Amino acid sequence: MIKVGLLGCGNVAHVIAKETEGFSIKACFDLMPRRAEEISKLTGAGSFSSFEEFIKEDLDIVVEAASVTAVHEFAREVLENGKDIVILSVGALADPGLKNELKDTAKRTGRKIYIPSGAIMGLDNLKIGRISNISKLLLRTTKNPRSLGIETDKKTMVFSGRADECIRQFPKNINVAIALELATGHDVEVELWADPDLQRNTHEIIVEGDFGNFYLKIENKPCPDNPATSYLAALSIITLLRNLEEPIKIGT
Ligand SMILES: NC(=O)C1=CN([C@@H]2O[C@H](COP(=O)(O)OP(=O)(O)OC[C@H]3O[C@@H](n4cnc5c(N)ncnc54)[C@H](O)[C@@H]3O)[C@@H](O)[C@H]2O)C=CC1
Ligand SMILES: O=C([O-])CC(=O)C(=O)O
């Protein structure tokens, strides 16, 4: 069975820890030791407050569900220590230097970097953007202002522009834009809206290209402990882990 280490033991990690069919959580690490201990109680995994100790454990894959900063700090070391990595805070890869460094390290060490679909659908087939022209790629994300850490009493556009600039300003809220860029190989135009009447994290994806047109709107239920994060993001990681050993691979 696949041996998993959790890097970041917050809201997503707690959802994963309750659905471990098909894999086994062996170790967990968090800046806040109490959070790692909570996961340890749920799963029997070893809890670590030192990354150096955590990464020495016998693990096949590390799931990062921590922060953009944690990816900068630890992702390379995960690969250097012979483990694959799932990166949920994929906004970190908006930094081309880090992206290339991780890619080179994965090639050299023979490890894999997995970017889950996270809080959106349709990411798999949007990879066709790397072989076929895409003329428009827009992500419109709308969240409750409390998820964005702002206050407003009416629907307001809080950002319009490039994905890399948006993730710099909102590192906990727009990782999906960078996942879209990596999938398609194209820049994503981002609109970020705050709507006090909205209780669901809504992502609209508008694509036009040689293949035709695509429009997707997803209305995600937020996780109870972190309204900025959609429940779907945690489900997406559980699915990715379960599928690793499946003989039939579904989706592009
Ligand atoms: N790609 C996607 O579609 C999505 C990505 N995300 C991202 O996934 C990540 C996890 O989300 P949640 O579980 O909701 O967050 P959370 O805030 O509930 O939990 C994160 C945990 O990681 C720990 N942590 C943060 N930085 C750390 C570091 N440098 N070293 C060690 N521990 C660290 C925190 O102490 C906390 O316990 C966030 O970065 C979030 O923005 C969330 C939803 C969708
Ligand atoms: O969970 C969501 O709806 C999306 C999110 O936070 C992100 O992309 O960082």
XYZ file of N, CA and C and ligand atoms in Angstrom:
809
model
N 0.841 -1.206 0.000
C 0.000 0.000 0.000
C 0.881 1.265 0.000
N 0.427 2.283 -0.704
C 1.232 3.505 -0.823
C 1.384 4.205 0.534
N 2.637 4.532 0.857
C 2.921 5.169 2.151
C 3.008 6.687 1.954
N 2.139 7.402 2.661
C 1.971 8.844 2.434
C 2.485 9.643 3.637
N 3.155 10.748 3.349
C 3.500 11.722 4.384
C 2.710 12.996 4.133
N 2.174 13.596 5.168
C 1.413 14.847 5.002
C 2.259 16.028 5.444
N 2.497 16.938 4.519
C 3.241 18.170 4.820
C 2.182 19.284 4.902
N 1.845 19.663 6.113
C 0.715 20.575 6.334
C -0.444 19.751 6.852
N -0.882 20.046 8.047
C -1.905 19.224 8.716
C -3.117 20.070 9.066
N -3.551 20.891 8.112
C -4.713 21.764 8.362
C -5.984 21.116 7.885
N -6.795 21.959 7.296
C -8.127 21.580 6.880
C -8.141 20.454 5.826
N -7.371 20.584 4.764
C -7.333 19.550 3.717
C -6.798 18.240 4.301
N -5.717 18.318 5.066
C -5.117 17.105 5.645
C -6.125 16.375 6.533
N -6.946 17.120 7.267
C -7.947 16.475 8.130
C -8.985 15.714 7.316
N -9.373 16.271 6.170
C -10.333 15.546 5.315
C -9.670 14.271 4.782
N -8.424 14.387 4.332
C -7.712 13.218 3.782
C -7.571 12.130 4.859
N -7.257 12.567 6.072
C -6.997 11.601 7.157
C -8.225 10.759 7.502
N -9.398 11.223 7.092
C -10.623 10.462 7.406
C -11.034 9.526 6.265
N -10.290 9.528 5.157
C -10.663 8.736 3.959
C -9.442 8.035 3.406
N -8.872 7.095 4.139
C -7.554 6.578 3.735
C -7.617 5.218 3.031
N -8.773 4.864 2.488
C -8.842 3.594 1.756
C -7.888 3.647 0.552
N -7.030 2.635 0.421
C -6.126 2.562 -0.742
C -4.748 3.154 -0.495
N -4.555 3.802 0.633
C -3.215 4.316 0.981
C -3.113 4.415 2.504
N -1.892 4.635 2.966
C -1.701 4.660 4.414
C -0.876 5.893 4.804
N -1.391 6.678 5.723
C -0.643 7.884 6.155
C 0.334 7.463 7.251
N 1.614 7.631 6.958
C 2.656 7.127 7.863
C 3.304 8.221 8.703
N 3.292 9.456 8.194
C 3.986 10.537 8.912
C 3.327 11.865 8.583
N 3.369 12.773 9.535
C 2.806 14.094 9.268
C 3.654 15.158 9.954
N 3.672 16.320 9.277
C 4.531 17.417 9.737
C 3.791 18.725 9.577
N 3.881 19.583 10.575
C 3.266 20.917 10.502
C 4.092 21.858 11.367
N 4.102 23.112 10.953
C 4.724 24.166 11.765
C 4.122 24.199 13.166
N 2.822 23.875 13.219
C 2.113 23.870 14.511
C 2.006 22.415 14.971
N 2.852 21.984 15.919
C 2.895 20.573 16.308
C 1.521 20.019 16.699
N 0.658 20.850 17.288
C -0.663 20.383 17.700
C -1.463 19.835 16.519
N -1.296 20.480 15.365
C -2.059 20.055 14.193
C -1.559 18.698 13.686
N -0.241 18.494 13.729
C 0.319 17.191 13.325
C -0.133 16.117 14.313
N -0.190 16.466 15.581
C -0.626 15.474 16.584
C -2.086 15.071 16.373
N -2.910 16.021 15.922
C -4.324 15.690 15.647
C -4.408 14.631 14.543
N -3.602 14.816 13.499
C -3.612 13.837 12.388
C -3.073 12.492 12.876
N -2.069 12.560 13.721
C -1.493 11.337 14.273
C -2.560 10.545 15.039
N -3.374 11.260 15.816
C -4.440 10.583 16.584
C -5.457 9.930 15.646
N -5.746 10.600 14.530
C -6.751 10.062 13.594
C -6.232 8.855 12.820
N -4.923 8.821 12.542
C -4.395 7.844 11.576
C -3.353 6.875 12.149
N -2.791 7.210 13.299
C -1.686 6.404 13.829
C -0.344 6.776 13.202
N -0.326 7.804 12.358
C 0.936 8.241 11.729
C 1.865 8.869 12.764
N 3.158 8.815 12.477
C 4.112 9.512 13.339
C 3.967 11.013 13.139
N 3.992 11.775 14.232
C 3.872 13.234 14.061
C 5.232 13.886 14.300
N 5.562 14.864 13.449
C 6.895 15.468 13.483
C 6.795 16.988 13.513
N 7.665 17.600 14.306
C 7.742 19.060 14.269
C 9.027 19.490 13.567
N 9.833 18.497 13.160
C 11.051 18.809 12.404
C 10.919 18.200 11.007
N 11.075 19.031 9.968
C 10.989 18.520 8.596
C 12.092 17.499 8.344
N 13.292 17.747 8.870
C 14.433 16.854 8.631
C 14.134 15.446 9.141
N 13.459 15.354 10.287
C 13.095 14.029 10.827
C 11.965 13.413 10.008
N 10.974 14.230 9.669
C 9.812 13.770 8.897
C 10.254 13.125 7.580
N 11.163 13.789 6.894
C 11.494 13.355 5.528
C 12.397 12.119 5.516
N 12.950 11.762 6.676
C 13.760 10.531 6.750
C 12.878 9.285 6.834
N 11.560 9.471 7.076
C 10.660 8.318 7.227
C 10.535 7.551 5.909
N 10.090 6.292 6.014
C 9.905 5.437 4.836
C 8.578 5.807 4.161
N 8.633 6.715 3.174
C 7.423 7.219 2.506
C 7.581 7.078 0.992
N 6.484 6.817 0.285
C 6.521 6.816 -1.171
C 6.251 8.216 -1.716
N 5.352 8.932 -1.033
C 4.880 10.202 -1.587
C 4.538 11.157 -0.445
N 4.846 12.427 -0.657
C 4.501 13.463 0.319
C 3.404 14.331 -0.273
N 2.339 14.559 0.487
C 1.264 15.444 0.044
C 1.459 16.794 0.714
N 1.766 17.808 -0.101
C 1.859 19.177 0.429
C 0.456 19.781 0.429
N -0.045 20.095 1.608
C -1.306 20.835 1.743
C -1.056 21.855 2.854
N -0.108 22.754 2.584
C 0.359 23.686 3.623
C 0.228 25.132 3.141
N 1.132 25.543 2.265
C 1.148 26.940 1.797
C 2.153 27.067 0.656
N 2.013 28.169 -0.075
C 2.973 28.489 -1.144
C 4.392 28.548 -0.556
N 4.508 29.138 0.628
C 5.832 29.252 1.274
C 6.419 27.873 1.553
N 5.586 26.945 1.987
C 6.086 25.594 2.316
C 6.634 24.905 1.066
N 6.025 25.157 -0.090
C 6.529 24.553 -1.330
C 7.929 25.101 -1.616
N 8.081 26.419 -1.452
C 9.411 27.019 -1.642
C 10.418 26.400 -0.671
N 10.000 26.213 0.566
C 10.926 25.729 1.603
C 11.312 24.259 1.434
N 10.327 23.405 1.086
C 10.547 21.969 1.279
C 10.443 21.080 0.036
N 9.834 21.552 -1.051
C 9.525 20.623 -2.154
C 10.792 19.977 -2.734
N 11.833 20.789 -2.919
C 13.056 20.235 -3.502
C 13.636 19.127 -2.610
N 13.615 19.383 -1.294
C 14.160 18.404 -0.342
C 13.359 17.098 -0.356
N 12.046 17.210 -0.584
C 11.212 15.998 -0.670
C 11.730 15.119 -1.812
N 11.944 15.739 -2.980
C 12.413 14.999 -4.157
C 13.837 14.469 -3.932
N 14.686 15.304 -3.348
C 16.078 14.890 -3.084
C 16.120 13.696 -2.143
N 15.102 13.563 -1.286
C 15.053 12.444 -0.349
C 14.327 11.227 -0.936
N 14.139 11.248 -2.267
C 13.636 10.049 -2.941
C 12.142 9.828 -2.826
N 11.375 10.912 -2.574
C 9.918 10.770 -2.496
C 9.263 11.559 -3.623
N 8.129 11.034 -4.133
C 7.300 11.825 -5.033
C 6.587 12.893 -4.204
N 6.020 13.892 -4.895
C 5.295 14.940 -4.163
C 4.012 15.341 -4.885
N 2.967 15.555 -4.115
C 1.728 16.163 -4.611
C 1.759 17.607 -4.119
N 1.626 18.559 -5.041
C 1.680 19.974 -4.651
C 0.300 20.593 -4.815
N -0.365 20.870 -3.690
C -1.682 21.522 -3.754
C -1.519 23.051 -3.828
N -0.518 23.574 -3.128
C -0.282 25.032 -3.166
C 0.524 25.346 -4.427
N -0.075 25.005 -5.560
C 0.633 25.035 -6.843
C 0.960 26.460 -7.280
N 0.357 27.437 -6.619
C 0.688 28.837 -6.872
C 2.177 29.095 -6.743
N 2.863 28.281 -5.953
C 4.321 28.434 -5.800
C 5.021 28.307 -7.151
N 4.432 27.525 -8.071
C 5.093 27.283 -9.357
C 4.871 28.433 -10.344
N 4.232 29.503 -9.884
C 4.183 30.731 -10.685
C 5.585 31.338 -10.761
N 6.451 30.915 -9.852
C 7.852 31.358 -9.874
C 8.605 30.435 -10.840
N 8.997 30.945 -12.034
C 9.606 30.048 -13.023
C 10.909 29.428 -12.525
N 11.635 30.157 -11.671
C 12.892 29.624 -11.126
C 12.620 28.370 -10.308
N 11.616 28.440 -9.446
C 11.281 27.278 -8.602
C 10.741 26.135 -9.470
N 9.880 26.495 -10.415
C 9.293 25.447 -11.265
C 10.404 24.664 -11.994
N 11.359 25.390 -12.584
C 12.425 24.713 -13.329
C 13.332 23.906 -12.402
N 13.595 24.462 -11.219
C 14.448 23.758 -10.260
C 13.791 22.432 -9.850
N 12.481 22.480 -9.584
C 11.784 21.260 -9.149
C 11.712 20.247 -10.292
N 11.470 20.756 -11.498
C 11.398 19.868 -12.667
C 12.746 19.160 -12.871
N 13.831 19.928 -12.812
C 15.168 19.353 -12.998
C 15.469 18.339 -11.891
N 15.097 18.687 -10.661
C 15.378 17.782 -9.534
C 14.592 16.481 -9.700
N 13.331 16.599 -10.116
C 12.509 15.391 -10.301
C 13.111 14.500 -11.390
N 13.561 15.116 -12.478
C 14.172 14.326 -13.578
C 15.415 13.607 -13.070
N 16.273 14.360 -12.373
C 17.552 13.794 -11.909
C 17.345 12.683 -10.895
N 16.338 12.842 -10.015
C 16.142 11.853 -8.948
C 15.163 10.749 -9.362
N 14.552 10.913 -10.549
C 13.590 9.901 -11.013
C 12.277 9.944 -10.240
N 11.964 11.066 -9.639
C 10.713 11.189 -8.865
C 9.674 11.943 -9.687
N 8.430 11.978 -9.195
C 7.335 12.652 -9.912
C 6.740 13.769 -9.053
N 6.291 14.821 -9.761
C 5.562 15.924 -9.111
C 4.127 15.840 -9.623
N 3.167 15.692 -8.725
C 1.751 15.607 -9.122
C 1.049 16.913 -8.753
N 0.348 17.486 -9.738
C -0.472 18.673 -9.481
C -1.928 18.217 -9.564
N -2.641 18.190 -8.450
C -4.021 17.708 -8.493
C -4.955 18.723 -9.157
N -6.114 18.244 -9.599
C -7.105 19.166 -10.185
C -7.591 20.169 -9.140
N -7.478 19.814 -7.872
C -7.805 20.750 -6.794
C -9.258 21.150 -6.827
N -9.506 22.458 -6.808
C -10.868 22.969 -6.649
C -11.606 23.163 -7.969
N -11.042 22.654 -9.073
C -11.748 22.814 -10.362
C -11.922 21.457 -11.058
N -12.749 21.469 -12.076
C -12.946 20.295 -12.937
C -12.386 20.652 -14.318
N -12.196 19.631 -15.150
C -11.865 19.879 -16.559
C -10.394 20.105 -16.833
N -9.562 20.046 -15.793
C -8.129 20.358 -15.982
C -7.449 19.353 -16.919
N -7.889 18.092 -16.823
C -7.184 17.048 -17.592
C -7.196 17.338 -19.093
N -8.349 17.612 -19.642
C -8.397 17.778 -21.103
C -7.930 19.157 -21.563
N -7.795 20.080 -20.627
C -7.254 21.388 -21.030
C -5.767 21.295 -21.367
N -5.151 20.143 -21.085
C -3.755 19.932 -21.489
C -3.601 19.967 -23.008
N -4.713 19.856 -23.751
C -4.646 19.965 -25.214
C -4.114 21.338 -25.635
N -4.149 22.300 -24.740
C -3.627 23.643 -25.033
C -2.147 23.632 -25.376
N -1.467 22.551 -25.006
C -0.033 22.487 -25.327
C 0.219 22.037 -26.760
N -0.827 21.476 -27.410
C -0.620 21.031 -28.799
C -1.547 21.736 -29.778
N -2.517 22.493 -29.264
C -3.510 23.112 -30.136
C -3.764 24.527 -29.632
N -3.976 25.465 -30.573
C -4.050 26.876 -30.182
C -5.225 27.185 -29.232
N -4.937 27.995 -28.218
C -5.983 28.542 -27.352
C -5.912 30.060 -27.493
N -7.047 30.677 -27.846
C -7.016 32.124 -28.095
C -7.552 32.918 -26.902
N -8.325 32.260 -26.028
C -8.828 32.957 -24.831
C -8.834 31.975 -23.665
N -8.358 32.437 -22.507
C -8.350 31.589 -21.308
C -8.572 32.508 -20.110
N -9.789 32.458 -19.597
C -10.161 33.365 -18.494
C -10.667 32.550 -17.317
N -10.177 32.907 -16.136
C -10.694 32.318 -14.892
C -11.363 33.430 -14.097
N -12.651 33.230 -13.791
C -13.342 34.206 -12.945
C -13.702 33.498 -11.636
N -13.043 33.921 -10.567
C -13.278 33.298 -9.256
C -14.039 34.273 -8.374
N -15.091 33.764 -7.719
C -15.874 34.611 -6.812
C -15.979 33.902 -5.468
N -15.620 34.623 -4.415
C -15.664 34.047 -3.071
C -16.305 35.040 -2.121
N -16.707 34.522 -0.977
C -17.182 35.400 0.082
C -15.992 36.257 0.563
N -16.220 37.537 0.871
C -15.082 38.393 1.272
C -14.285 37.840 2.453
N -14.943 37.091 3.353
C -14.172 36.594 4.517
C -13.110 35.582 4.076
N -13.352 34.870 2.970
C -12.338 33.938 2.450
C -11.125 34.710 1.935
N -11.388 35.896 1.413
C -10.307 36.702 0.822
C -9.655 37.625 1.848
N -10.195 37.616 3.053
C -9.638 38.469 4.108
C -9.909 39.935 3.884
N -11.050 40.236 3.238
C -11.392 41.647 3.035
C -12.822 41.896 3.510
N -13.196 43.154 3.591
C -14.567 43.494 3.990
C -15.221 44.312 2.895
N -16.420 43.904 2.492
C -17.194 44.712 1.551
C -18.655 44.292 1.696
N -19.574 45.238 1.512
C -20.987 44.858 1.648
C -21.671 44.725 0.296
N -20.869 44.842 -0.814
C -21.472 44.599 -2.132
C -20.476 43.853 -3.043
N -21.010 43.216 -4.064
C -20.143 42.444 -4.974
C -19.095 43.360 -5.609
N -17.825 43.008 -5.458
C -16.730 43.893 -5.870
C -15.650 43.096 -6.585
N -15.133 43.640 -7.684
C -13.975 43.005 -8.308
C -12.722 43.431 -7.532
N -11.990 42.455 -7.008
C -10.820 42.828 -6.202
C -9.514 42.693 -6.978
N -9.586 41.990 -8.117
C -8.372 41.851 -8.932
C -8.771 41.540 -10.358
N -8.017 42.096 -11.298
C -8.159 41.720 -12.699
C -6.768 41.793 -13.312
N -6.305 40.695 -13.869
C -4.968 40.743 -14.467
C -4.328 39.375 -14.557
N -3.011 39.361 -14.434
C -2.233 38.126 -14.648
C -2.321 37.191 -13.436
N -2.252 35.889 -13.716
C -2.358 34.890 -12.655
C -1.198 34.992 -11.654
N 0.013 35.244 -12.169
C 1.158 35.259 -11.243
C 1.045 36.420 -10.250
N 0.491 37.547 -10.717
C 0.315 38.689 -9.811
C -0.817 38.405 -8.813
N -1.862 37.730 -9.283
C -2.999 37.444 -8.409
C -2.599 36.479 -7.281
N -1.819 35.443 -7.612
C -1.413 34.485 -6.562
C -0.450 35.167 -5.571
N 0.302 36.147 -6.069
C 1.205 36.873 -5.154
C 0.375 37.635 -4.115
N -0.742 38.212 -4.577
C -1.594 38.983 -3.655
C -2.521 38.104 -2.817
N -2.939 36.949 -3.382
C -3.914 36.081 -2.696
C -3.412 34.627 -2.700
N -2.325 34.356 -1.967
C -1.706 33.017 -2.075
C -2.576 31.878 -1.570
N -3.635 32.174 -0.824
C -4.485 31.095 -0.294
C -5.753 30.917 -1.105
N -5.908 31.672 -2.183
C -7.220 31.703 -2.835
C -7.243 31.444 -4.329
N -6.098 31.441 -4.997
C -6.176 31.390 -6.462
C -5.120 30.444 -7.064
N -4.805 29.398 -6.280
C -3.880 28.374 -6.788
C -4.390 27.766 -8.090
N -5.717 27.679 -8.221
C -6.304 27.062 -9.422
C -5.850 27.778 -10.703
N -5.585 29.065 -10.636
C -5.152 29.802 -11.836
C -3.806 29.268 -12.326
N -2.929 28.946 -11.399
C -1.601 28.458 -11.802
C -1.706 27.010 -12.287
N -2.617 26.242 -11.691
C -2.850 24.881 -12.204
C -3.320 24.953 -13.657
N -4.192 25.918 -13.946
C -4.678 26.089 -15.330
C -3.533 26.470 -16.267
N -2.651 27.342 -15.809
C -1.513 27.743 -16.652
C -0.595 26.550 -16.938
N -0.343 25.765 -15.890
C 0.555 24.622 -16.091
C -0.079 23.588 -17.020
N -1.387 23.389 -16.869
C -2.071 22.392 -17.702
C -2.053 22.815 -19.171
N -2.423 24.064 -19.425
C -2.619 24.505 -20.812
C -1.334 25.001 -21.471
N -0.374 25.418 -20.655
C 0.818 26.053 -21.211
C 0.550 27.468 -21.683
N -0.575 28.059 -21.242
C -0.946 29.424 -21.655
C -1.125 30.316 -20.425
N -0.925 31.623 -20.620
C -1.224 32.575 -19.552
C -2.728 32.600 -19.310
N -3.106 32.763 -18.058
C -4.527 32.849 -17.697
C -4.828 34.287 -17.284
N -5.914 34.796 -17.830
C -6.442 36.110 -17.417
C -7.311 35.828 -16.191
N -7.093 36.554 -15.111
C -7.856 36.258 -13.886
C -8.718 37.437 -13.480
N -9.957 37.126 -13.114
C -10.815 38.095 -12.410
C -11.127 37.474 -11.060
N -10.905 38.248 -10.002
C -11.255 37.763 -8.657
C -12.294 38.715 -8.071
N -13.422 38.126 -7.667
C -14.536 38.916 -7.140
C -14.824 38.519 -5.692
N -15.246 39.496 -4.897
C -15.758 39.239 -3.542
C -17.257 39.510 -3.570
N -18.026 38.543 -3.054
C -19.486 38.704 -3.046
C -20.028 38.274 -1.681
N -20.499 39.250 -0.880
C -20.945 38.908 0.484
C -22.188 38.020 0.504
N -22.913 37.947 -0.623
C -24.118 37.104 -0.658
C -23.817 35.667 -1.069
N -22.554 35.409 -1.404
C -22.181 34.088 -1.940
C -21.594 33.216 -0.830
N -22.098 31.993 -0.710
C -21.566 31.093 0.318
C -20.663 30.021 -0.285
N -20.656 29.885 -1.615
C -19.847 28.843 -2.264
C -18.676 29.476 -3.023
N -17.551 28.778 -3.065
C -16.396 29.245 -3.842
C -16.666 28.919 -5.302
N -16.843 29.942 -6.104
C -17.273 29.734 -7.488
C -16.128 30.036 -8.455
N -15.877 29.073 -9.338
C -14.860 29.272 -10.381
C -15.531 29.107 -11.735
N -15.384 30.120 -12.585
C -15.847 30.005 -13.974
C -14.607 29.981 -14.863
N -14.586 29.035 -15.798
C -13.440 28.919 -16.718
C -13.979 29.070 -18.141
N -13.413 30.035 -18.849
C -13.875 30.310 -20.221
C -12.681 30.107 -21.153
N -12.837 29.195 -22.100
C -11.734 28.884 -23.013
C -12.249 28.904 -24.449
N -11.467 29.531 -25.327
C -11.760 29.473 -26.764
C -10.482 29.041 -27.465
N -10.633 28.156 -28.440
C -9.434 27.687 -29.142
C -9.786 26.925 -30.392
N -8.756 26.312 -30.991
C -8.986 25.565 -32.235
C -9.933 24.386 -32.018
N -10.023 23.897 -30.783
C -10.902 22.748 -30.491
C -12.372 23.146 -30.464
N -12.644 24.442 -30.219
C -14.010 24.934 -30.022
C -14.050 25.842 -28.805
N -15.179 25.861 -28.102
C -15.327 26.718 -26.926
C -15.662 25.856 -25.698
N -15.319 26.384 -24.519
C -15.575 25.648 -23.280
C -15.972 26.651 -22.207
N -17.034 26.319 -21.473
C -17.405 27.152 -20.322
C -17.734 26.215 -19.171
N -17.118 26.472 -18.042
C -17.393 25.658 -16.860
C -17.666 26.577 -15.679
N -18.675 26.228 -14.913
C -18.906 26.976 -13.674
C -19.042 25.958 -12.555
N -18.201 26.082 -11.576
C -18.289 25.168 -10.436
C -18.579 25.968 -9.177
N -19.551 25.479 -8.406
C -19.948 26.147 -7.156
C -19.571 25.212 -6.023
N -18.412 25.459 -5.440
C -17.853 24.532 -4.450
C -18.321 24.839 -3.040
N -18.636 23.770 -2.299
C -18.887 23.966 -0.876
C -17.550 24.217 -0.178
N -17.468 25.256 0.643
C -16.206 25.481 1.360
C -16.010 24.438 2.453
N -14.760 24.193 2.820
C -14.485 23.324 3.961
C -14.933 24.045 5.233
N -15.419 23.292 6.215
C -15.928 23.949 7.430
C -14.865 24.745 8.188
N -13.612 24.241 8.181
C -12.580 24.903 8.997
C -11.807 25.980 8.247
N -12.000 26.086 6.944
C -11.277 27.094 6.162
C -12.132 27.454 4.951
N -12.935 28.521 5.051
C -13.875 28.829 3.976
C -13.205 29.174 2.647
N -11.905 29.523 2.683
C -11.199 29.844 1.430
C -10.969 28.587 0.608
N -10.953 27.433 1.267
C -10.631 26.175 0.583
C -11.897 25.380 0.319
N -12.021 24.901 -0.916
C -13.183 24.094 -1.280
C -12.963 22.639 -0.870
N -14.050 22.011 -0.435
C -14.028 20.594 -0.054
C -13.501 19.740 -1.217
N -13.869 20.135 -2.442
C -13.437 19.402 -3.635
C -11.912 19.246 -3.701
N -11.172 20.233 -3.215
C -9.705 20.179 -3.303
C -9.175 18.976 -2.516
N -9.773 18.731 -1.350
C -9.340 17.578 -0.538
C -9.762 16.279 -1.218
N -10.991 16.260 -1.758
C -11.458 15.044 -2.457
C -10.549 14.729 -3.645
N -10.077 15.775 -4.301
C -9.223 15.604 -5.473
C -7.904 14.908 -5.097
N -7.369 15.230 -3.944
C -6.113 14.586 -3.514
C -6.360 13.124 -3.135
N -7.457 12.880 -2.430
C -7.778 11.489 -2.065
C -7.897 10.657 -3.349
N -8.569 11.207 -4.340
C -8.752 10.493 -5.610
C -7.408 10.252 -6.283
N -6.571 11.282 -6.305
C -5.238 11.129 -6.925
C -4.459 9.987 -6.248
N -4.479 9.962 -4.914
C -3.713 8.930 -4.195
C -4.277 7.540 -4.482
N -5.603 7.426 -4.505
C -6.219 6.119 -4.778
C -5.904 5.634 -6.178
N -5.804 6.574 -7.127
C -5.604 6.197 -8.528
C -4.165 5.826 -8.868
N -3.237 6.146 -7.959
C -1.820 5.926 -8.304
C -1.546 4.486 -8.703
N -2.198 3.553 -8.032
C -1.887 2.144 -8.306
C -2.920 1.475 -9.203
N -3.871 2.266 -9.725
C -4.907 1.684 -10.597
C -4.302 1.278 -11.941
N -4.630 0.098 -12.443
C -4.071 -0.308 -13.745
C -4.673 0.468 -14.918
N -5.915 0.945 -14.774
C -6.517 1.725 -15.868
C -6.501 3.193 -15.466
N -5.882 4.032 -16.286
C -5.803 5.473 -16.004
C -6.883 6.192 -16.792
N -7.738 6.911 -16.123
C -8.848 7.602 -16.796
C -8.547 9.101 -16.880
N -8.883 9.693 -17.989
C -8.631 11.134 -18.158
C -7.300 11.339 -18.845
N -7.229 12.452 -19.577
C -6.057 12.727 -20.411
C -4.806 12.945 -19.572
N -4.831 23.922 -5.924
C -6.043 24.112 -5.436
O -7.054 23.961 -6.130
C -6.215 24.501 -4.012
C -5.131 24.797 -3.204
N -5.302 25.088 -1.876
C -4.124 25.358 -1.062
O -3.834 24.197 -0.285
C -3.158 24.574 0.920
C -3.788 23.880 2.112
O -5.110 24.315 2.295
P -5.826 24.159 3.719
O -5.623 22.797 4.251
O -7.195 24.673 3.555
O -4.986 25.196 4.589
P -4.953 25.332 6.189
O -4.531 26.722 6.446
O -6.198 24.813 6.803
O -3.789 24.329 6.614
C -2.452 24.522 6.259
C -1.584 23.889 7.329
O -0.240 23.924 6.858
C 0.603 24.440 7.878
N 1.701 25.170 7.238
C 1.619 26.306 6.508
N 2.842 26.678 6.089
C 3.700 25.741 6.554
C 5.113 25.574 6.459
N 5.885 26.482 5.833
N 5.674 24.506 7.063
C 4.899 23.597 7.735
N 3.572 23.717 7.877
C 2.979 24.775 7.282
C -0.272 25.356 8.735
O 0.242 25.454 10.057
C -1.623 24.647 8.670
O -1.793 23.710 9.729
C -3.222 26.115 0.967
O -2.005 26.648 0.480
C -4.343 26.445 -0.015
O -4.208 27.718 -0.557
C -6.540 25.039 -1.300
C -7.641 24.771 -2.072
C -7.575 24.531 -3.490
O -10.524 26.107 -2.914
C -10.757 26.882 -3.851
O -11.911 27.117 -4.273
C -9.644 27.487 -4.628
C -8.527 27.942 -3.843
O -8.601 28.219 -2.677
C -7.255 28.095 -4.547
O -7.215 27.903 -5.777
O -6.262 28.419 -3.888
